[in-house]
Coordinates of C-alpha atoms and ligand atoms in Angstrom, one line a residue:
M1 CA 30.6 6.2 -56.1
P2 CA 28.4 3.5 -54.4
V3 CA 30.1 0.6 -52.8
R4 CA 30.4 -2.1 -54.8
I5 CA 28.9 -5.3 -53.1
G6 CA 29.6 -9.1 -53.8
V7 CA 26.9 -11.5 -52.0
I8 CA 28.0 -15.1 -51.2
G9 CA 25.1 -17.3 -50.9
V10 CA 21.9 -16.4 -52.8
G11 CA 19.2 -18.6 -51.0
L12 CA 16.5 -17.4 -49.3
M13 CA 17.9 -14.6 -47.1
G14 CA 21.0 -13.7 -49.8
A15 CA 18.7 -13.1 -53.1
E16 CA 16.7 -10.5 -50.1
H17 CA 20.0 -8.8 -49.8
A18 CA 20.9 -8.5 -53.3
R19 CA 17.6 -7.4 -54.0
L20 CA 17.4 -4.7 -51.3
L21 CA 21.1 -3.7 -51.6
S22 CA 20.7 -3.4 -55.4
R23 CA 17.3 -1.8 -55.6
E24 CA 15.7 0.0 -52.1
V25 CA 19.5 0.8 -50.4
S26 CA 21.0 4.3 -51.8
G27 CA 24.6 4.0 -52.0
S28 CA 25.1 0.3 -52.8
E29 CA 25.1 -1.9 -55.9
V30 CA 25.5 -5.5 -56.3
T31 CA 28.7 -5.8 -58.6
T32 CA 29.0 -9.5 -57.8
V33 CA 27.3 -13.1 -56.6
S34 CA 28.4 -16.5 -55.7
D35 CA 26.0 -19.4 -55.1
A36 CA 27.0 -23.0 -54.8
D37 CA 24.0 -23.8 -57.2
P38 CA 24.9 -21.9 -60.4
V39 CA 21.3 -21.6 -62.1
R40 CA 19.8 -19.7 -58.7
A41 CA 23.2 -17.8 -58.8
A42 CA 22.9 -16.8 -62.0
E43 CA 19.2 -15.8 -61.7
V44 CA 20.0 -13.4 -59.2
A45 CA 22.9 -12.3 -60.9
A46 CA 20.2 -11.3 -63.6
A47 CA 17.6 -9.8 -61.7
C48 CA 20.3 -7.4 -60.1
G49 CA 22.6 -6.5 -62.9
A50 CA 25.6 -8.2 -61.6
L51 CA 28.1 -10.8 -62.3
V52 CA 28.2 -14.5 -61.4
Q53 CA 31.6 -15.6 -59.9
D54 CA 31.4 -19.4 -59.0
D55 CA 34.5 -19.4 -56.6
P56 CA 33.4 -17.2 -53.8
M57 CA 37.3 -16.8 -52.7
V58 CA 37.8 -15.0 -56.2
L59 CA 35.0 -13.0 -55.4
I60 CA 36.6 -11.8 -51.8
K61 CA 39.5 -10.9 -53.3
D62 CA 38.2 -9.4 -56.7
H63 CA 39.2 -5.1 -57.0
Q64 CA 35.0 -4.7 -58.1
V65 CA 34.1 -5.4 -54.8
D66 CA 34.6 -3.0 -51.6
A67 CA 32.4 -5.4 -49.2
V68 CA 31.0 -8.7 -49.0
V69 CA 27.3 -10.2 -47.5
V70 CA 27.7 -13.5 -46.4
A71 CA 24.3 -16.0 -46.4
S72 CA 26.0 -19.1 -47.2
S73 CA 25.1 -22.2 -45.3
D74 CA 26.0 -21.7 -41.6
R75 CA 29.1 -23.7 -41.9
T76 CA 30.7 -21.8 -44.3
H77 CA 30.4 -18.5 -42.6
E78 CA 33.8 -18.7 -41.0
Q79 CA 35.9 -19.1 -44.0
F80 CA 34.2 -16.5 -46.1
V81 CA 34.5 -14.1 -43.0
L82 CA 38.3 -14.7 -42.7
A83 CA 38.6 -14.2 -46.2
A84 CA 37.1 -10.7 -46.2
L85 CA 39.4 -9.9 -43.5
A86 CA 42.6 -11.0 -44.8
A87 CA 41.7 -8.9 -47.6
A88 CA 40.7 -5.9 -45.2
K89 CA 37.3 -5.6 -46.8
P90 CA 33.7 -4.7 -44.7
V91 CA 32.2 -8.0 -44.4
L92 CA 27.9 -8.6 -43.4
C93 CA 27.5 -12.1 -42.0
E94 CA 24.0 -13.9 -41.7
K95 CA 23.9 -15.1 -38.2
P96 CA 25.2 -17.3 -37.0
L97 CA 28.7 -15.5 -37.2
A98 CA 29.7 -19.0 -37.0
P99 CA 27.7 -22.4 -35.6
D100 CA 30.1 -22.7 -33.0
P101 CA 32.1 -20.6 -30.5
A102 CA 35.4 -22.0 -31.0
A103 CA 35.0 -20.6 -34.8
C104 CA 33.6 -17.1 -33.5
V105 CA 37.1 -16.8 -31.3
R106 CA 39.2 -17.2 -34.5
I107 CA 37.3 -14.5 -36.4
L108 CA 37.4 -12.0 -33.1
D109 CA 41.1 -13.2 -32.8
A110 CA 41.8 -12.1 -36.6
E111 CA 39.6 -8.9 -36.6
V112 CA 41.7 -7.8 -33.2
E113 CA 45.0 -8.7 -34.9
L114 CA 44.0 -6.6 -37.9
G115 CA 42.9 -3.7 -35.2
R116 CA 39.9 -2.1 -37.2
R117 CA 35.8 -3.3 -36.9
L118 CA 35.1 -4.7 -40.0
V119 CA 33.1 -7.6 -39.0
S120 CA 29.1 -6.9 -38.5
V121 CA 26.7 -9.4 -37.4
G122 CA 22.8 -9.7 -39.4
F123 CA 20.7 -9.6 -36.4
M124 CA 18.2 -7.7 -37.9
R125 CA 15.9 -6.8 -35.0
R126 CA 18.7 -4.1 -33.5
H127 CA 17.3 -2.1 -36.8
D128 CA 13.8 -2.5 -36.3
A129 CA 11.6 0.4 -35.1
G130 CA 9.9 -1.0 -32.6
Y131 CA 13.0 -2.4 -30.9
L132 CA 14.6 1.0 -31.4
V133 CA 11.9 2.5 -29.5
M134 CA 12.1 0.0 -26.7
K135 CA 15.9 0.6 -26.2
D136 CA 15.6 4.2 -26.4
T137 CA 12.7 4.4 -23.5
V138 CA 15.3 2.0 -21.9
D139 CA 18.4 4.1 -22.4
T140 CA 16.9 7.5 -21.5
D141 CA 15.9 5.8 -18.4
R142 CA 12.1 6.6 -18.9
I143 CA 10.9 3.6 -17.0
G144 CA 13.4 3.0 -14.6
R145 CA 15.5 -0.5 -13.9
P146 CA 14.6 -3.3 -16.0
L147 CA 13.3 -6.2 -14.0
M148 CA 11.8 -8.9 -16.4
M149 CA 11.5 -9.5 -20.3
H150 CA 9.0 -11.5 -21.7
C151 CA 9.7 -12.7 -24.8
T152 CA 7.8 -14.8 -27.6
H153 CA 8.9 -16.0 -30.6
R154 CA 6.7 -18.3 -33.2
N155 CA 7.1 -19.6 -35.9
A156 CA 3.9 -21.2 -38.1
G157 CA 5.6 -24.7 -38.5
V158 CA 9.4 -25.9 -39.8
V159 CA 10.8 -28.5 -41.7
P160 CA 9.9 -31.5 -40.4
G161 CA 12.6 -33.5 -38.1
L162 CA 13.7 -30.1 -37.0
A163 CA 16.5 -30.9 -34.2
S164 CA 15.7 -29.5 -31.1
S165 CA 18.6 -27.2 -30.8
L166 CA 18.1 -25.3 -33.8
L167 CA 14.7 -23.8 -31.9
I168 CA 17.9 -22.4 -30.1
S169 CA 20.3 -21.4 -32.3
G170 CA 18.5 -20.5 -35.4
S171 CA 15.3 -18.8 -33.2
A172 CA 15.8 -18.1 -29.7
V173 CA 19.3 -16.7 -31.0
H174 CA 17.5 -13.5 -31.7
E175 CA 16.1 -13.4 -28.2
I176 CA 19.3 -13.7 -27.2
D177 CA 21.1 -11.0 -29.3
I178 CA 18.0 -8.4 -28.5
A179 CA 18.1 -9.0 -24.4
R180 CA 21.8 -8.2 -24.6
W181 CA 21.6 -5.2 -26.7
L182 CA 18.5 -3.7 -24.6
L183 CA 19.6 -4.5 -21.5
D184 CA 23.4 -3.4 -22.1
E185 CA 24.8 -6.5 -20.1
E186 CA 25.4 -9.9 -20.5
L187 CA 23.5 -13.1 -19.7
V188 CA 25.0 -15.0 -17.0
A189 CA 22.9 -18.1 -16.6
V190 CA 20.0 -20.5 -18.7
T191 CA 17.1 -22.9 -17.2
V192 CA 15.6 -24.8 -19.9
H193 CA 11.8 -25.9 -19.2
K194 CA 10.0 -28.0 -21.9
P195 CA 6.2 -28.0 -21.8
R196 CA 4.1 -31.0 -22.8
R197 CA 5.2 -31.1 -26.7
C198 CA 2.7 -29.7 -29.1
A199 CA 0.5 -32.5 -31.2
T200 CA 2.1 -31.4 -34.9
A201 CA 5.5 -31.2 -33.4
T202 CA 7.6 -34.1 -35.3
G203 CA 11.3 -34.3 -34.2
A204 CA 11.6 -31.3 -32.5
R205 CA 10.9 -30.8 -28.6
D206 CA 8.6 -28.0 -29.4
P207 CA 7.7 -25.9 -27.5
L208 CA 10.4 -24.5 -25.3
F209 CA 10.7 -22.4 -22.3
L210 CA 14.0 -20.9 -21.9
V211 CA 15.0 -18.5 -18.8
F212 CA 17.9 -16.5 -18.8
E213 CA 19.4 -14.6 -16.1
S214 CA 21.2 -11.3 -16.5
A215 CA 24.4 -10.0 -14.5
S216 CA 22.5 -7.7 -12.5
G217 CA 19.6 -10.1 -11.7
V218 CA 16.8 -9.2 -14.7
L219 CA 15.3 -12.4 -15.7
V220 CA 14.4 -13.1 -19.1
D221 CA 12.0 -15.6 -20.5
V222 CA 11.6 -17.0 -24.1
E223 CA 8.6 -19.2 -25.3
V224 CA 9.8 -20.5 -28.7
F225 CA 7.2 -22.3 -30.4
A226 CA 8.2 -23.2 -33.9
N227 CA 4.9 -25.0 -35.0
A228 CA 2.4 -22.7 -33.5
R229 CA 0.4 -23.4 -37.2
Y230 CA -1.3 -19.4 -37.4
G231 CA 1.8 -17.6 -38.4
Y232 CA 5.1 -15.9 -37.2
D233 CA 4.4 -14.2 -34.1
V234 CA 7.5 -11.7 -32.2
R235 CA 6.6 -10.2 -28.7
C236 CA 8.5 -8.6 -26.7
E237 CA 7.4 -6.8 -23.3
L238 CA 9.8 -5.2 -20.8
V239 CA 9.0 -4.7 -17.4
A240 CA 11.0 -2.1 -15.6
D241 CA 10.4 -0.3 -11.9
R242 CA 8.1 2.6 -13.3
G243 CA 6.3 1.3 -16.2
T244 CA 7.0 -1.3 -19.3
V245 CA 7.6 -1.1 -22.7
S246 CA 6.3 -3.6 -25.4
L247 CA 6.5 -4.4 -29.0
D248 CA 2.9 -3.5 -30.6
A249 CA 1.5 -5.6 -33.4
P250 CA 3.1 -5.1 -36.4
P251 CA 0.6 -4.1 -39.3
P252 CA -0.6 -1.0 -39.6
T253 CA -3.9 -1.8 -40.7
V254 CA -6.9 -3.4 -39.0
L255 CA -10.1 -4.9 -40.5
R256 CA -13.3 -4.8 -39.4
A257 CA -16.1 -7.0 -41.3
T258 CA -18.5 -9.9 -40.8
G259 CA -18.6 -9.4 -37.1
S260 CA -15.1 -9.0 -36.2
V261 CA -12.2 -6.9 -35.8
A262 CA -8.9 -8.4 -38.0
R263 CA -5.3 -7.6 -37.8
G264 CA -3.1 -10.1 -40.2
V265 CA -0.2 -12.4 -39.2
P266 CA 2.7 -12.0 -41.1
A267 CA 3.6 -16.0 -42.6
D268 CA 7.4 -15.3 -41.6
W269 CA 10.0 -13.4 -40.6
R270 CA 10.7 -12.1 -44.0
P271 CA 7.5 -9.9 -44.4
R272 CA 7.7 -8.7 -40.1
F273 CA 11.3 -7.7 -40.4
A274 CA 11.3 -6.4 -44.2
E275 CA 12.1 -2.7 -42.6
A276 CA 14.6 -3.9 -40.8
Y277 CA 16.3 -6.0 -43.3
R278 CA 16.5 -2.7 -45.3
R279 CA 17.7 -0.7 -42.2
E280 CA 20.2 -2.9 -41.3
L281 CA 21.9 -3.3 -44.8
Q282 CA 21.1 0.7 -45.2
D283 CA 22.8 1.7 -41.7
W284 CA 25.7 -0.9 -43.2
V285 CA 26.6 0.8 -46.5
A286 CA 26.2 4.5 -44.4
G287 CA 28.5 2.8 -42.1
I288 CA 31.0 2.0 -44.7
E289 CA 30.8 5.0 -46.0
S290 CA 31.7 6.9 -42.8
G291 CA 34.0 4.5 -41.7
D292 CA 31.8 4.2 -38.5
P293 CA 30.3 0.1 -38.6
A294 CA 29.1 0.8 -34.7
R295 CA 25.2 0.4 -35.4
A296 CA 25.1 -3.1 -36.1
A297 CA 25.8 -6.2 -34.0
S298 CA 29.6 -6.7 -33.6
A299 CA 32.0 -9.9 -34.4
W300 CA 31.9 -9.6 -30.5
D301 CA 28.1 -9.7 -30.2
G302 CA 28.2 -12.5 -33.2
Y303 CA 30.1 -14.6 -30.7
V304 CA 28.8 -13.9 -27.4
A305 CA 24.8 -15.0 -28.9
T306 CA 26.9 -18.3 -29.9
E307 CA 28.6 -18.5 -26.8
V308 CA 24.7 -18.4 -24.8
A309 CA 22.6 -20.4 -27.3
D310 CA 25.2 -23.0 -26.6
A311 CA 24.9 -23.0 -23.2
T312 CA 21.4 -23.4 -23.8
I313 CA 21.4 -26.5 -25.8
R314 CA 23.4 -27.7 -23.2
A315 CA 20.6 -26.9 -20.1
L316 CA 18.0 -28.5 -22.6
E317 CA 20.2 -31.9 -22.9
T318 CA 21.4 -31.9 -19.7
E319 CA 18.1 -30.4 -17.7
E320 CA 20.2 -28.4 -15.8
R321 CA 20.7 -24.5 -15.4
Q322 CA 24.1 -23.6 -17.3
V323 CA 26.2 -21.0 -16.1
I324 CA 27.5 -18.9 -19.2
T325 CA 30.9 -18.1 -19.4
L326 CA 32.4 -15.5 -21.8
R327 CA 35.9 -15.4 -23.0
D328 CA 37.7 -11.6 -22.0
R329 CA 35.6 -9.1 -24.3
P330 CA 39.0 -7.3 -26.4
D331 CA 39.3 -3.6 -26.3
L332 CA 38.4 -3.2 -29.7
Y333 CA 34.4 -3.9 -28.9
R334 CA 34.6 -1.9 -26.2
Ligands
LIG401 C1 14.4 -18.7 -38.9 O1 15.9 -19.4 -39.4 C2 15.1 -17.3 -39.0 O2 16.7 -17.0 -39.6 C3 14.2 -16.4 -38.5 O3 15.2 -15.3 -38.6 C4 14.3 -16.7 -37.0 O4 13.2 -15.4 -36.9 C5 12.8 -17.7 -37.5 O5 12.5 -18.2 -36.3 C6 13.7 -19.1 -37.9 O6 13.0 -19.9 -38.3

């Protein structure tokens, strides 16, 4: 019997999740979709053989829905995740779990009260083959203790007038999550440097250069560049006592022609992390079947990412180093 999934919010990411769950993930089917735009909801529902439910709260309680994907706008995440917990259903919430730490804490508290881990957060890089090899390299002590991490996160362009804070909460939040996950420790302080503004930036202060300090003293630098023009480019190198490990250029093919050697660059994060999204959903469905959601980012991870992003935005605004303070981690997530 496949896991029957309801998808709330079928914009770019929600529609892609619905497509993957109905076509490329085994053991799942999409039974119901909901979206503020009824035309969009009808299109996506038709494409995956699902029904449309106008009221997301009814979708969550529906007996035809075993588990819920939340991919609606960021501000709506909290209410839907809390409703899924109230219905005791597994829920995969797109990042951010919620845009402010207080809302994340309300979700944490509700899950702790329930006493079961039902919330997963869509930090898909944890399911990317390249990052998984990096994690295994560190965990099996092949290169010794991590000392530094150099990260690059470039977008071809963003909507004109985007706020600088969104470069942090929408983009760099992935590096925040992946650094904690790779290093297996918390980030304790952050400083934001502002290079000269790029010629095509409108609105946002772009690029930004972030420096995080981890609890054991690892330095993590992150270049966030939202208007890099040439494409979507994510890089990561971890430098350790006895070597380094880094992501390779992702396209598996190289073109040699007219006097040059070329690799393609993805236009945005969807082609770059296509397989990671599929694996994230496959792992989530497998976790529901086996009752063990351990591979995905948890509600705790979602809370910490938002808390660290918030401190980073404060560092940007105050131009001062910010110490990051977290609430105590509940036993449920240890
Ligand atoms: C975008 O909003 C995302 O959600 C992607 O995951 C991220 O990589 C990208 O930089 C953001 O613009």
